[in-house]
Amino acid sequence: MNQELWRRSATKLKAYIPGKAIEDVKKELGLEEIIRLASNENPFGPSPKAVEAMQQAVLDSQLYPEATCSELRKKLGSLYDIDSDQIIVGNGADNVITLIGSAYINPGDEVIYCTPTFPAYRTITLLMEGTPVEIPVDENYTFDLQAILSAINDKTKLIFICNPNNPTGTIVEEDQLEAFLKQVPPHVVVVLDEAYAEFIGREGYHTGPDFVKAGYPVIFVRTFSKLYGLAGTRIGYAAGSKEHIAPIQAVREPFAANRIANAGAVAALDDEEYKNKTIQENKQEMKKLIKELQALGYDVAESHANFLFVDLKEDAVQLFEALMKEGILIRPCIAWGLGTHARITIGSAQQNEHLLQALRKVSQKLTTS
Ligand SMILES: *Cc1c(COP(=O)(O)O)cnc(C)c1O
């Protein structure tokens, strides 16, 4: 079909191609169980407290949600020691990023970020008729803050910094981030996408809330999809100064976050046991998995998230397909133009063991060398 009727900027976009649904893979390959290490989901399922709260919330499904998610914002406000009016909740971090772009980007505005990174920044920039300014990550697969500073001009509106970065798992050096923020001119807003911030394994590392409280022009974005295990219910949020959040409030749809997700998020925030377990197990399993993958001859970048960025040193799409037949899904990085890299979610101990067994069985590199 021709695209004459389309909004012109929409013709530049491609519909998201989702990973294969677990149900389809099972049916096609006749497998009982699929282990998905492709989407950075929490391997322990949702928090039991969240499940209970969501079951209760279902009973009120005929009612619209409380529009602003005030209870959740209050809880988040006390967690970060900021005013709840500085927080905005949306239908997942993805939706929040779309809202930020819709609120800030005028046609012709430039939006800077490094690649490879989360694709949502590019999508919303193109849709708003802005210009994506894409800078390669540095040799350590980290956002190149110096290069971003050099790319700022009068047209720059937003800078996205994905920290930890998806798909590389790297973080920027904390002192460098602060030095960078000091140099950003007043017509530019910095969006810190911190979907994995809770997994950062560095004591006292400063993140979005610290920078917002220090008065930097920062909006930080977080999600309940990763640490909190609520990817399926869709809920995320952004926070910044009241001035920075106001335009996002103006474009937010009235009921951006649904009643069930909201109840789940409120309960999950209080489930310290689940949170600690997730973070502890991720840390332990990461250490083990990195060692084992390196022993198999793969290059693994240092990670501060719940996934690893692995150079498999062979065609990652072929290996992905071979692993799928063994019931394991990983994410090849070919969409980012990286032919031998894959992003592999750190699973439970048992899932990771299955992954390693399957890799030993199907890897071309291992069987031919
Ligand atoms: C997963 C992810 C998101 C999206 O989270 P949702 O709340 O599920 O939409 C945003 N940014 C990054 C970097 C992510 O990896």
Coordinates of C-alpha atoms and ligand atoms in Angstrom, one line a residue:
M1 CA 0.0 0.0 0.0
N2 CA 1.4 3.4 -0.8
Q3 CA 1.9 5.8 2.1
E4 CA 0.2 9.0 0.6
L5 CA -2.3 9.2 3.5
W6 CA 0.3 8.8 6.2
R7 CA 1.7 11.5 8.3
R8 CA 5.0 12.2 6.5
S9 CA 7.2 11.6 9.5
A10 CA 5.5 8.3 10.1
T11 CA 6.7 7.0 6.8
K12 CA 10.2 7.1 8.2
L13 CA 9.3 4.7 10.9
K14 CA 9.1 0.9 10.9
A15 CA 6.7 -1.0 13.0
Y16 CA 8.4 -2.7 16.0
I17 CA 9.2 -6.3 15.2
P18 CA 8.6 -8.2 18.4
G19 CA 10.6 -11.2 19.4
K20 CA 8.9 -14.5 18.7
A21 CA 6.0 -15.1 21.1
I22 CA 6.9 -17.9 23.5
E23 CA 3.6 -19.7 22.7
D24 CA 4.5 -19.8 18.9
V25 CA 8.0 -21.1 19.4
K26 CA 6.7 -23.9 21.7
K27 CA 4.1 -24.9 19.1
E28 CA 6.4 -24.7 16.1
L29 CA 9.3 -26.7 17.7
G30 CA 7.2 -29.0 19.9
L31 CA 9.0 -27.8 23.0
E32 CA 7.6 -28.1 26.5
E33 CA 9.4 -25.2 28.0
I34 CA 11.0 -22.0 26.6
I35 CA 13.6 -20.0 28.5
R36 CA 13.5 -16.4 27.3
L37 CA 16.7 -14.6 27.9
A38 CA 15.9 -12.0 25.2
S39 CA 13.9 -9.2 26.9
N40 CA 15.6 -8.6 30.2
E41 CA 12.6 -9.7 32.1
N42 CA 12.8 -10.7 35.8
P43 CA 13.5 -14.5 36.0
F44 CA 11.7 -14.8 39.3
G45 CA 8.2 -13.8 38.1
P46 CA 6.4 -10.9 39.6
S47 CA 6.5 -10.0 43.3
P48 CA 3.9 -12.1 45.2
K49 CA 2.8 -8.9 47.0
A50 CA 2.2 -7.2 43.6
V51 CA 0.2 -10.2 42.4
E52 CA -2.1 -10.0 45.4
A53 CA -2.6 -6.3 45.0
M54 CA -3.3 -6.7 41.3
Q55 CA -5.9 -9.5 42.0
Q56 CA -7.7 -7.1 44.3
A57 CA -7.5 -4.3 41.7
V58 CA -9.1 -6.4 39.0
L59 CA -12.3 -6.4 41.0
D60 CA -12.6 -2.6 40.4
S61 CA -11.9 -2.8 36.7
Q62 CA -15.1 -1.0 35.8
L63 CA -13.7 2.1 37.4
Y64 CA -11.3 4.4 35.6
P65 CA -7.9 4.6 37.3
E66 CA -7.1 7.5 39.6
A67 CA -5.7 9.7 36.8
T68 CA -2.4 10.9 38.2
C69 CA -1.4 7.8 40.1
S70 CA -1.1 9.9 43.3
E71 CA -0.4 7.1 45.7
L72 CA 2.4 5.7 43.6
R73 CA 3.9 9.2 43.1
K74 CA 3.8 9.8 46.8
K75 CA 5.7 6.6 47.5
L76 CA 8.2 7.3 44.8
G77 CA 8.5 10.9 46.2
S78 CA 9.5 9.6 49.6
L79 CA 11.8 7.0 48.1
Y80 CA 13.8 9.7 46.3
D81 CA 13.1 12.6 48.7
I82 CA 11.5 14.7 46.0
D83 CA 8.0 16.2 45.7
S84 CA 5.4 13.9 44.2
D85 CA 4.5 16.7 41.8
Q86 CA 7.9 16.2 40.2
I87 CA 6.9 12.7 39.1
I88 CA 4.8 11.6 36.1
V89 CA 3.6 8.0 35.6
G90 CA 3.0 6.4 32.2
N91 CA 2.2 3.2 30.4
G92 CA 5.8 1.8 30.7
A93 CA 9.0 3.7 30.3
D94 CA 8.6 3.4 26.6
N95 CA 5.4 5.5 26.8
V96 CA 7.2 8.0 29.1
I97 CA 9.9 8.4 26.5
T98 CA 7.3 9.0 23.8
L99 CA 5.6 11.6 26.1
I100 CA 8.9 13.4 26.7
G101 CA 9.7 13.6 23.0
S102 CA 6.1 14.8 22.3
A103 CA 6.5 17.5 24.9
Y104 CA 9.8 18.8 23.9
I105 CA 10.8 18.2 20.2
N106 CA 9.8 20.8 17.6
P107 CA 10.4 20.1 13.9
G108 CA 14.0 20.7 13.2
D109 CA 15.2 20.2 16.8
E110 CA 18.2 18.0 17.2
V111 CA 18.3 15.1 19.6
I112 CA 21.6 13.6 20.5
Y113 CA 22.4 10.1 21.9
C114 CA 25.0 7.4 21.3
T115 CA 24.4 4.1 19.4
P116 CA 23.9 1.3 19.8
T117 CA 21.2 2.1 22.3
F118 CA 17.5 1.8 23.1
P119 CA 15.6 2.5 19.8
A120 CA 12.8 4.6 21.3
Y121 CA 14.8 7.8 21.2
R122 CA 15.2 7.7 17.4
T123 CA 11.5 6.7 16.9
I124 CA 10.0 9.6 18.7
T125 CA 12.6 12.1 17.3
L126 CA 11.7 11.1 13.8
L127 CA 7.9 11.2 14.5
M128 CA 8.2 14.7 15.9
E129 CA 10.2 15.8 12.8
G130 CA 13.3 16.3 14.8
T131 CA 16.8 15.3 13.7
P132 CA 18.5 12.4 15.4
V133 CA 22.2 13.0 16.0
E134 CA 23.7 9.6 16.5
I135 CA 27.2 9.3 17.9
P136 CA 29.0 5.9 18.3
V137 CA 29.7 4.7 21.8
D138 CA 33.4 4.8 22.7
E139 CA 35.8 1.9 22.6
N140 CA 34.4 0.6 25.9
Y141 CA 30.9 0.6 24.5
T142 CA 30.0 3.5 26.8
F143 CA 28.2 6.8 26.0
D144 CA 30.8 9.2 24.7
L145 CA 30.0 12.3 26.7
Q146 CA 32.8 14.4 25.3
A147 CA 31.6 13.7 21.7
I148 CA 28.0 14.6 22.8
L149 CA 29.1 17.9 24.2
S150 CA 30.9 18.7 20.9
A151 CA 27.7 18.0 19.0
I152 CA 25.6 20.5 20.9
N153 CA 24.5 23.5 18.9
D154 CA 21.7 26.1 18.8
K155 CA 19.3 23.5 17.4
T156 CA 19.9 20.9 20.1
K157 CA 16.9 20.3 22.3
L158 CA 17.3 16.9 24.0
I159 CA 20.1 14.6 24.9
F160 CA 19.3 11.0 25.8
I161 CA 21.7 9.1 28.0
C162 CA 20.9 5.5 28.5
N163 CA 22.7 4.6 31.8
P164 CA 23.2 1.6 32.1
N165 CA 23.1 1.4 28.4
N166 CA 20.9 -1.1 26.6
P167 CA 22.3 -3.3 24.8
T168 CA 25.9 -2.9 26.1
G169 CA 25.2 -2.8 29.9
T170 CA 27.9 -0.1 30.5
I171 CA 27.6 3.0 32.7
V172 CA 29.3 6.3 32.3
E173 CA 31.8 7.4 34.9
E174 CA 30.0 9.3 37.6
D175 CA 32.4 12.2 37.9
Q176 CA 32.3 12.6 34.1
L177 CA 28.5 12.7 34.0
E178 CA 28.4 15.5 36.6
A179 CA 31.1 17.4 34.7
F180 CA 29.1 16.9 31.5
L181 CA 25.9 18.2 33.1
K182 CA 27.7 21.3 34.3
Q183 CA 28.6 22.1 30.6
V184 CA 25.1 21.5 29.1
P185 CA 23.7 24.9 28.0
P186 CA 20.3 26.1 29.3
H187 CA 18.4 25.4 26.1
V188 CA 19.1 21.7 26.3
V189 CA 17.4 19.1 28.5
V190 CA 19.2 15.8 29.4
V191 CA 17.0 12.7 29.7
L192 CA 18.6 9.9 31.7
D193 CA 17.1 6.6 30.8
E194 CA 17.7 4.6 34.0
A195 CA 15.6 1.5 33.3
Y196 CA 18.4 -0.6 35.0
A197 CA 19.7 1.8 37.6
E198 CA 18.8 -0.4 40.5
F199 CA 21.2 -3.0 39.2
I200 CA 24.2 -0.7 39.2
G201 CA 26.8 -2.5 41.2
R202 CA 28.8 0.5 42.4
E203 CA 28.5 1.8 45.9
G204 CA 27.2 5.4 46.1
Y205 CA 27.0 5.9 42.4
H206 CA 24.9 9.0 41.7
T207 CA 21.8 8.7 39.5
G208 CA 18.9 10.8 38.3
P209 CA 17.4 11.7 41.6
D210 CA 20.7 13.1 42.9
F211 CA 21.1 15.2 39.8
V212 CA 17.5 16.5 39.9
K213 CA 17.9 17.5 43.5
A214 CA 21.2 19.2 42.7
G215 CA 19.3 21.4 40.2
Y216 CA 20.7 20.0 36.9
P217 CA 18.4 20.1 33.8
V218 CA 17.8 16.4 34.1
I219 CA 14.7 14.2 33.6
F220 CA 15.2 10.6 34.7
V221 CA 13.1 7.7 33.4
R222 CA 12.5 4.5 35.3
T223 CA 10.4 1.4 34.9
F224 CA 8.7 -1.4 36.8
S225 CA 9.5 -3.9 34.0
K226 CA 13.0 -5.0 35.0
L227 CA 13.8 -5.0 38.7
Y228 CA 10.1 -5.2 39.7
G229 CA 9.1 -7.9 37.3
L230 CA 6.0 -6.1 35.9
A231 CA 6.9 -5.9 32.2
G232 CA 3.6 -7.4 31.3
T233 CA 1.4 -4.9 33.1
R234 CA 3.2 -1.8 31.7
I235 CA 4.1 0.9 34.1
G236 CA 7.0 3.4 34.3
Y237 CA 7.7 7.0 35.3
A238 CA 9.8 10.1 34.8
A239 CA 10.9 12.7 37.3
G240 CA 12.6 16.1 37.1
S241 CA 12.0 19.7 38.3
K242 CA 8.4 20.8 38.2
E243 CA 9.2 23.1 35.3
H244 CA 10.7 20.2 33.4
I245 CA 7.8 17.8 34.1
A246 CA 5.0 20.4 33.3
P247 CA 5.2 20.0 29.4
I248 CA 5.1 16.2 29.8
Q249 CA 1.9 16.5 32.0
A250 CA 0.4 18.7 29.2
V251 CA 0.7 15.9 26.6
R252 CA 0.1 12.9 28.8
E253 CA -3.2 11.0 28.1
P254 CA -5.5 11.2 31.1
F255 CA -5.3 7.5 32.1
A256 CA -1.9 6.6 30.9
A257 CA -1.3 4.0 33.5
N258 CA -4.0 1.4 34.2
R259 CA -5.5 0.5 37.6
I260 CA -4.0 -3.0 37.8
A261 CA -0.5 -2.0 36.9
N262 CA -0.7 0.9 39.3
A263 CA -1.8 -1.4 42.2
G264 CA 1.0 -3.8 41.3
A265 CA 3.6 -1.1 41.3
V266 CA 2.6 0.3 44.7
A267 CA 2.8 -3.1 46.2
A268 CA 6.1 -4.1 44.5
L269 CA 7.8 -0.9 45.7
D270 CA 7.2 -2.2 49.3
D271 CA 8.4 -5.7 48.6
E272 CA 12.0 -5.4 49.9
E273 CA 12.5 -9.1 50.1
Y274 CA 11.7 -9.6 46.4
K275 CA 13.8 -6.6 45.4
N276 CA 16.8 -7.7 47.4
K277 CA 16.5 -11.3 46.1
T278 CA 16.4 -10.1 42.5
I279 CA 19.5 -7.8 42.9
Q280 CA 21.5 -10.4 44.9
E281 CA 20.8 -13.3 42.6
N282 CA 21.5 -11.1 39.5
K283 CA 24.8 -10.2 41.0
Q284 CA 25.8 -13.7 41.8
E285 CA 24.6 -15.2 38.5
M286 CA 26.3 -12.4 36.5
K287 CA 29.6 -13.3 38.0
K288 CA 29.2 -17.0 37.3
L289 CA 27.8 -16.5 33.8
I290 CA 30.6 -14.1 32.8
K291 CA 33.2 -16.5 33.9
E292 CA 31.6 -19.5 32.1
L293 CA 31.0 -17.5 28.9
Q294 CA 34.6 -16.3 29.0
A295 CA 35.8 -19.9 29.5
L296 CA 33.9 -20.7 26.3
G297 CA 36.0 -18.1 24.5
Y298 CA 33.4 -15.3 24.2
D299 CA 34.1 -11.6 25.0
V300 CA 31.8 -10.2 27.6
A301 CA 31.6 -6.5 28.4
E302 CA 31.4 -5.4 32.1
S303 CA 27.7 -5.1 32.9
H304 CA 25.7 -3.0 35.4
A305 CA 22.3 -4.4 34.4
N306 CA 20.5 -7.7 34.3
F307 CA 21.9 -8.7 30.9
L308 CA 25.2 -9.3 29.3
F309 CA 26.6 -7.9 26.0
V310 CA 28.4 -10.8 24.5
D311 CA 30.7 -11.1 21.4
L312 CA 30.0 -14.6 20.3
K313 CA 32.6 -14.4 17.6
E314 CA 30.4 -16.2 15.1
D315 CA 27.1 -15.3 13.3
A316 CA 24.8 -14.4 16.2
V317 CA 21.6 -14.9 14.2
Q318 CA 22.6 -18.4 13.3
L319 CA 23.5 -19.2 16.9
F320 CA 20.2 -17.6 18.0
E321 CA 18.3 -19.9 15.7
A322 CA 20.2 -23.0 16.9
L323 CA 19.6 -22.0 20.6
M324 CA 15.9 -21.5 19.9
K325 CA 15.7 -25.2 18.8
E326 CA 17.1 -26.0 22.2
G327 CA 14.3 -23.9 23.8
I328 CA 16.4 -20.8 24.6
L329 CA 15.8 -17.3 23.3
I330 CA 18.5 -14.7 23.3
R331 CA 18.6 -11.3 21.5
P332 CA 21.1 -11.1 18.5
C333 CA 22.2 -7.5 18.1
I334 CA 21.9 -7.5 14.3
A335 CA 19.3 -4.7 14.4
W336 CA 22.0 -2.5 15.8
G337 CA 24.3 -3.6 12.9
L338 CA 26.4 -5.9 15.2
G339 CA 26.6 -9.3 13.5
T340 CA 28.4 -11.3 16.2
H341 CA 27.1 -9.7 19.3
A342 CA 24.1 -10.8 21.4
R343 CA 22.4 -9.4 24.4
I344 CA 21.7 -12.2 26.9
T345 CA 19.5 -11.7 29.9
I346 CA 20.9 -13.1 33.2
G347 CA 18.4 -15.7 34.2
S348 CA 18.0 -17.9 37.3
A349 CA 20.8 -20.3 38.1
Q350 CA 18.9 -23.1 36.4
Q351 CA 18.1 -21.1 33.3
N352 CA 21.7 -20.0 33.0
E353 CA 22.9 -23.6 33.3
H354 CA 20.6 -24.6 30.5
L355 CA 22.0 -21.8 28.4
L356 CA 25.5 -22.9 28.9
Q357 CA 24.7 -26.5 28.1
A358 CA 22.9 -25.5 24.9
L359 CA 25.8 -23.2 23.9
R360 CA 28.3 -26.0 24.3
K361 CA 26.1 -28.2 22.1
V362 CA 25.3 -25.8 19.2
S363 CA 28.1 -23.3 19.0
Q364 CA 29.9 -23.5 15.6
K365 CA 32.9 -21.8 17.0
L366 CA 33.2 -24.4 19.8
T367 CA 32.6 -27.4 17.6
T368 CA 35.0 -26.3 14.8
S369 CA 37.9 -25.0 16.8
Ligands
LIG1 C1 13.2 -2.0 28.9 C2 13.6 -0.6 28.7 C3 12.7 0.4 28.7 C4 11.2 0.2 28.6 O1 10.7 -0.2 29.7 P1 9.1 -0.4 29.7 O2 8.7 0.3 31.0 O3 8.9 -1.8 29.7 O4 8.5 0.3 28.6 C5 13.2 1.7 28.5 N1 14.5 2.0 28.4 C6 15.4 1.0 28.4 C7 16.8 1.3 28.3 C8 15.0 -0.3 28.5 O5 15.9 -1.3 28.4

